[in-house]
Amino acid sequence: MENQLSVVILYIQGNVDKEWREFGRTEVIDNTLNPDFVRKFVLDYYFEEKQNLRFDVYNVDSKTCNISKHDFLGQAYVALGEVIGSLRGRLERTLAGVPGKKCGTIVLSAEELSNCRDIVTMQLCANKLDKKDFFGKSDPFLVFYRSNEDGTFTICHKTEVVKNNLNPVWQPFSIPVRALCNGDYDRTVKIDVYDWDRDGSHDFIGEFATSYRELSRAQSQFTVYEVTLLSFTVQSEFTFVDYIRGGTQLNFTVAIDFTASNGNPSQPTSLHYMSPYQLSSYAMALKAVGEIIQDYDSDKLFPAYGFGAKVPPDGKVSHQFPLNHNPDNPSCVGIEGVLESYFQSLRTVQLYGPTNFAPVINQVAQSAGEISDGSQYYVLLIITDGVISDMLQTKEAIVAASSLPMSIIIVGVGPADFLAMEELDGDEVRVSSRGRYAERDIVQFVPFRDYIDHSGNQVLSMARLAKDVLAEIPEQLLSYMKMYDIKPLSSSSQ
């Protein structure tokens, strides 16, 4: 075979329309069958999104930019998360697409740009805030938003609530520069001031806009809308990508609610109903979260449990039965394997009750407690339709798990009132049990109904859900590593 002129074209798939769009091309390399391309593609990476890439390889045999005039040599499909989730960010894929021909391989490597590594630590206070409560003073907290390219805003931090105080001083907090402004120092940062209410209907006190550059220049002189910046420091730290590239694996476990309040699975009104035309909310939530996390788990084996059902052969109620009915090995192969076992369990168990979370949280915590070197981080997804029955035990389990390499995602499906669940999501008030507070915020709760696309587009509903529930995982993993001063595996072994 003669030597040739090679070029690689990168295409990125749209999250909504699923269209492939050309992102860029490498330089053309001639006279070698093993080209090593120099030109890099710089992409924004979001852990919480499925970022599908396609690499097409061509032999260039004319000067035209029209790709249809060149010889197609093969292509590879990959998610950006798969490349980053590979050891040291290096992934080899076989090229395909030319029938009856071996097309060779493509080697992809990913590295993080250094300007994303900065972490800001700041402290703010406020003076003479509006009194919003009829009895007593306000309970103020701040919400930070970064602006997106399309003019919308994404929440990136909430301070703690300072109770009964119109002149609050909030605790110092740390946030990656990337989360605050995506590395763009002049991008708008919006800060809202709220008065906390127990029922979740927080009263709006006011808002103001600033930017990373303004905050960093102002230091302690910055005062807007009665809010003053007391301190602002920047330091570079290890990032989520550093740990993943170093070999940290995300272990994904799922727990599904099989209580009777879900309705008879054979009826279309049931939240577990297996329609031949569309996925149930349970299946959508599982697929949305699992398909992203699986890129960071090399063995693709996922323990999967059910709770709140009477289980054969003896019909006893269980709150942590393996969906594959194999207590010695509850792991399923891939997300499709979990779905298969879930559908199988719906046919074999009797939906019952109550809705207990603590047993399955403690089960995963036991595994997480056995490994503390940073090589494993556990993510438990609980999907439920209703109000929790063992709130005290669950709070105790969460407080105990907060010192372990573990995060918990709770997705509420159906029309229930999930007010009690907000208490478990420690964004505003840290979870406590018997006077002991959680060491980290490890729980994220969302009601699935907030993400459902009203035109019936399930792909869009799943993408929206995954984006929100997974957004906090990188920061939660980093908070654990920082708490125990754990460095990325590859850097600590050098």
Short mmCIF file of N, CA, C and O in Angstrom, two decimals, residues 424-465:
data_model
loop_
_atom_site.label_atom_id
_atom_site.label_comp_id
_atom_site.label_asym_id
_atom_site.label_seq_id
_atom_site.Cartn_x
_atom_site.Cartn_y
_atom_site.Cartn_z
N LEU A 424 -33.34 16.88 52.69
CA LEU A 424 -32.17 16.01 52.55
C LEU A 424 -31.10 16.63 51.65
O LEU A 424 -29.94 16.28 51.70
N ASP A 425 -31.53 17.54 50.76
CA ASP A 425 -30.61 18.22 49.85
C ASP A 425 -30.01 19.39 50.63
O ASP A 425 -30.63 20.41 50.82
N GLY A 426 -28.78 19.22 51.06
CA GLY A 426 -28.18 20.16 52.01
C GLY A 426 -27.66 21.45 51.42
O GLY A 426 -26.74 22.05 51.97
N ASP A 427 -28.24 21.93 50.31
CA ASP A 427 -27.75 23.15 49.69
C ASP A 427 -27.92 24.36 50.62
O ASP A 427 -27.04 25.22 50.71
N GLU A 428 -29.08 24.43 51.28
CA GLU A 428 -29.35 25.63 52.07
C GLU A 428 -29.08 25.40 53.56
O GLU A 428 -28.48 26.23 54.23
N VAL A 429 -29.55 24.27 54.07
CA VAL A 429 -29.31 23.95 55.49
C VAL A 429 -28.71 22.54 55.54
O VAL A 429 -29.31 21.59 55.06
N ARG A 430 -27.51 22.43 56.08
CA ARG A 430 -26.80 21.16 56.12
C ARG A 430 -27.61 20.11 56.89
O ARG A 430 -28.13 20.40 57.96
N VAL A 431 -27.67 18.89 56.37
CA VAL A 431 -28.41 17.81 57.02
C VAL A 431 -27.78 17.50 58.38
O VAL A 431 -26.55 17.47 58.51
N SER A 432 -28.65 17.26 59.38
CA SER A 432 -28.11 16.91 60.71
C SER A 432 -28.92 15.77 61.30
O SER A 432 -30.08 15.55 60.94
N SER A 433 -28.28 15.08 62.21
CA SER A 433 -28.93 13.98 62.92
C SER A 433 -28.37 13.91 64.33
O SER A 433 -27.15 13.85 64.51
N ARG A 434 -29.27 13.96 65.30
CA ARG A 434 -28.87 13.88 66.73
C ARG A 434 -27.77 14.89 67.07
O ARG A 434 -26.78 14.56 67.73
N GLY A 435 -27.91 16.10 66.54
CA GLY A 435 -26.96 17.16 66.86
C GLY A 435 -25.67 17.14 66.06
O GLY A 435 -24.83 18.03 66.18
N ARG A 436 -25.50 16.11 65.21
CA ARG A 436 -24.28 16.02 64.40
C ARG A 436 -24.61 16.42 62.96
O ARG A 436 -25.58 15.93 62.38
N TYR A 437 -23.82 17.34 62.39
CA TYR A 437 -24.07 17.81 61.04
C TYR A 437 -23.26 17.02 60.02
O TYR A 437 -22.17 16.54 60.32
N ALA A 438 -23.81 16.92 58.80
CA ALA A 438 -23.07 16.26 57.71
C ALA A 438 -21.78 17.02 57.45
O ALA A 438 -21.77 18.25 57.45
N GLU A 439 -20.69 16.29 57.21
CA GLU A 439 -19.40 16.94 56.98
C GLU A 439 -19.33 17.61 55.61
O GLU A 439 -18.60 18.57 55.41
N ARG A 440 -20.08 17.05 54.65
CA ARG A 440 -20.15 17.63 53.30
C ARG A 440 -21.60 17.55 52.83
O ARG A 440 -22.36 16.74 53.32
N ASP A 441 -21.93 18.37 51.85
CA ASP A 441 -23.23 18.23 51.20
C ASP A 441 -23.07 17.14 50.14
O ASP A 441 -22.36 17.32 49.16
N ILE A 442 -23.73 15.98 50.34
CA ILE A 442 -23.54 14.86 49.40
C ILE A 442 -24.83 14.48 48.68
O ILE A 442 -24.84 13.56 47.88
N VAL A 443 -25.94 15.20 48.99
CA VAL A 443 -27.23 14.80 48.42
C VAL A 443 -27.73 15.86 47.43
O VAL A 443 -27.67 17.06 47.71
N GLN A 444 -28.21 15.39 46.30
CA GLN A 444 -28.87 16.27 45.33
C GLN A 444 -30.25 15.68 45.05
O GLN A 444 -30.37 14.53 44.64
N PHE A 445 -31.32 16.47 45.33
CA PHE A 445 -32.68 16.01 45.05
C PHE A 445 -33.32 16.86 43.96
O PHE A 445 -33.22 18.09 43.99
N VAL A 446 -33.99 16.20 43.00
CA VAL A 446 -34.77 16.94 42.00
C VAL A 446 -36.06 16.19 41.68
O VAL A 446 -36.07 14.96 41.63
N PRO A 447 -37.17 16.91 41.48
CA PRO A 447 -38.38 16.28 40.98
C PRO A 447 -38.30 16.19 39.45
O PRO A 447 -38.04 17.20 38.80
N PHE A 448 -38.51 15.02 38.90
CA PHE A 448 -38.36 14.80 37.45
C PHE A 448 -39.34 15.68 36.66
O PHE A 448 -39.05 16.11 35.55
N ARG A 449 -40.51 15.96 37.26
CA ARG A 449 -41.53 16.74 36.52
C ARG A 449 -41.01 18.11 36.08
O ARG A 449 -41.50 18.69 35.12
N ASP A 450 -40.02 18.65 36.80
CA ASP A 450 -39.47 19.96 36.44
C ASP A 450 -38.67 19.93 35.13
O ASP A 450 -38.33 20.98 34.58
N TYR A 451 -38.34 18.72 34.66
CA TYR A 451 -37.45 18.60 33.49
C TYR A 451 -38.14 18.01 32.27
O TYR A 451 -37.53 17.89 31.22
N ILE A 452 -39.41 17.65 32.43
CA ILE A 452 -40.10 16.97 31.32
C ILE A 452 -40.42 17.97 30.22
O ILE A 452 -40.98 19.04 30.47
N ASP A 453 -40.02 17.63 29.02
CA ASP A 453 -40.29 18.47 27.85
C ASP A 453 -41.76 18.30 27.45
O ASP A 453 -42.22 17.19 27.21
N HIS A 454 -42.48 19.41 27.39
CA HIS A 454 -43.93 19.32 27.19
C HIS A 454 -44.32 18.92 25.77
O HIS A 454 -45.46 18.58 25.52
N SER A 455 -43.36 18.96 24.85
CA SER A 455 -43.67 18.49 23.49
C SER A 455 -43.54 16.97 23.39
O SER A 455 -43.79 16.38 22.35
N GLY A 456 -43.11 16.33 24.51
CA GLY A 456 -43.00 14.87 24.52
C GLY A 456 -41.64 14.36 24.08
O GLY A 456 -41.45 13.16 23.89
N ASN A 457 -40.64 15.25 23.95
CA ASN A 457 -39.29 14.84 23.54
C ASN A 457 -38.56 14.23 24.74
O ASN A 457 -38.05 14.93 25.60
N GLN A 458 -38.50 12.88 24.76
CA GLN A 458 -37.89 12.19 25.91
C GLN A 458 -36.38 12.43 25.98
O GLN A 458 -35.82 12.52 27.07
N VAL A 459 -35.74 12.52 24.82
CA VAL A 459 -34.28 12.72 24.80
C VAL A 459 -33.94 14.05 25.48
O VAL A 459 -33.00 14.15 26.27
N LEU A 460 -34.75 15.07 25.19
CA LEU A 460 -34.52 16.39 25.78
C LEU A 460 -34.79 16.36 27.28
O LEU A 460 -34.02 16.92 28.08
N SER A 461 -35.86 15.67 27.69
CA SER A 461 -36.18 15.55 29.13
C SER A 461 -35.02 14.90 29.88
O SER A 461 -34.62 15.35 30.95
N MET A 462 -34.46 13.83 29.30
CA MET A 462 -33.36 13.10 29.94
C MET A 462 -32.09 13.95 30.02
O MET A 462 -31.38 13.95 31.02
N ALA A 463 -31.81 14.70 28.95
CA ALA A 463 -30.61 15.55 28.94
C ALA A 463 -30.72 16.64 29.99
O ALA A 463 -29.76 16.94 30.70
N ARG A 464 -31.92 17.23 30.11
CA ARG A 464 -32.13 18.29 31.12
C ARG A 464 -31.95 17.74 32.53
O ARG A 464 -31.33 18.37 33.39
N LEU A 465 -32.52 16.57 32.77
CA LEU A 465 -32.42 15.95 34.10
C LEU A 465 -30.96 15.66 34.44
O LEU A 465 -30.47 16.04 35.51
#
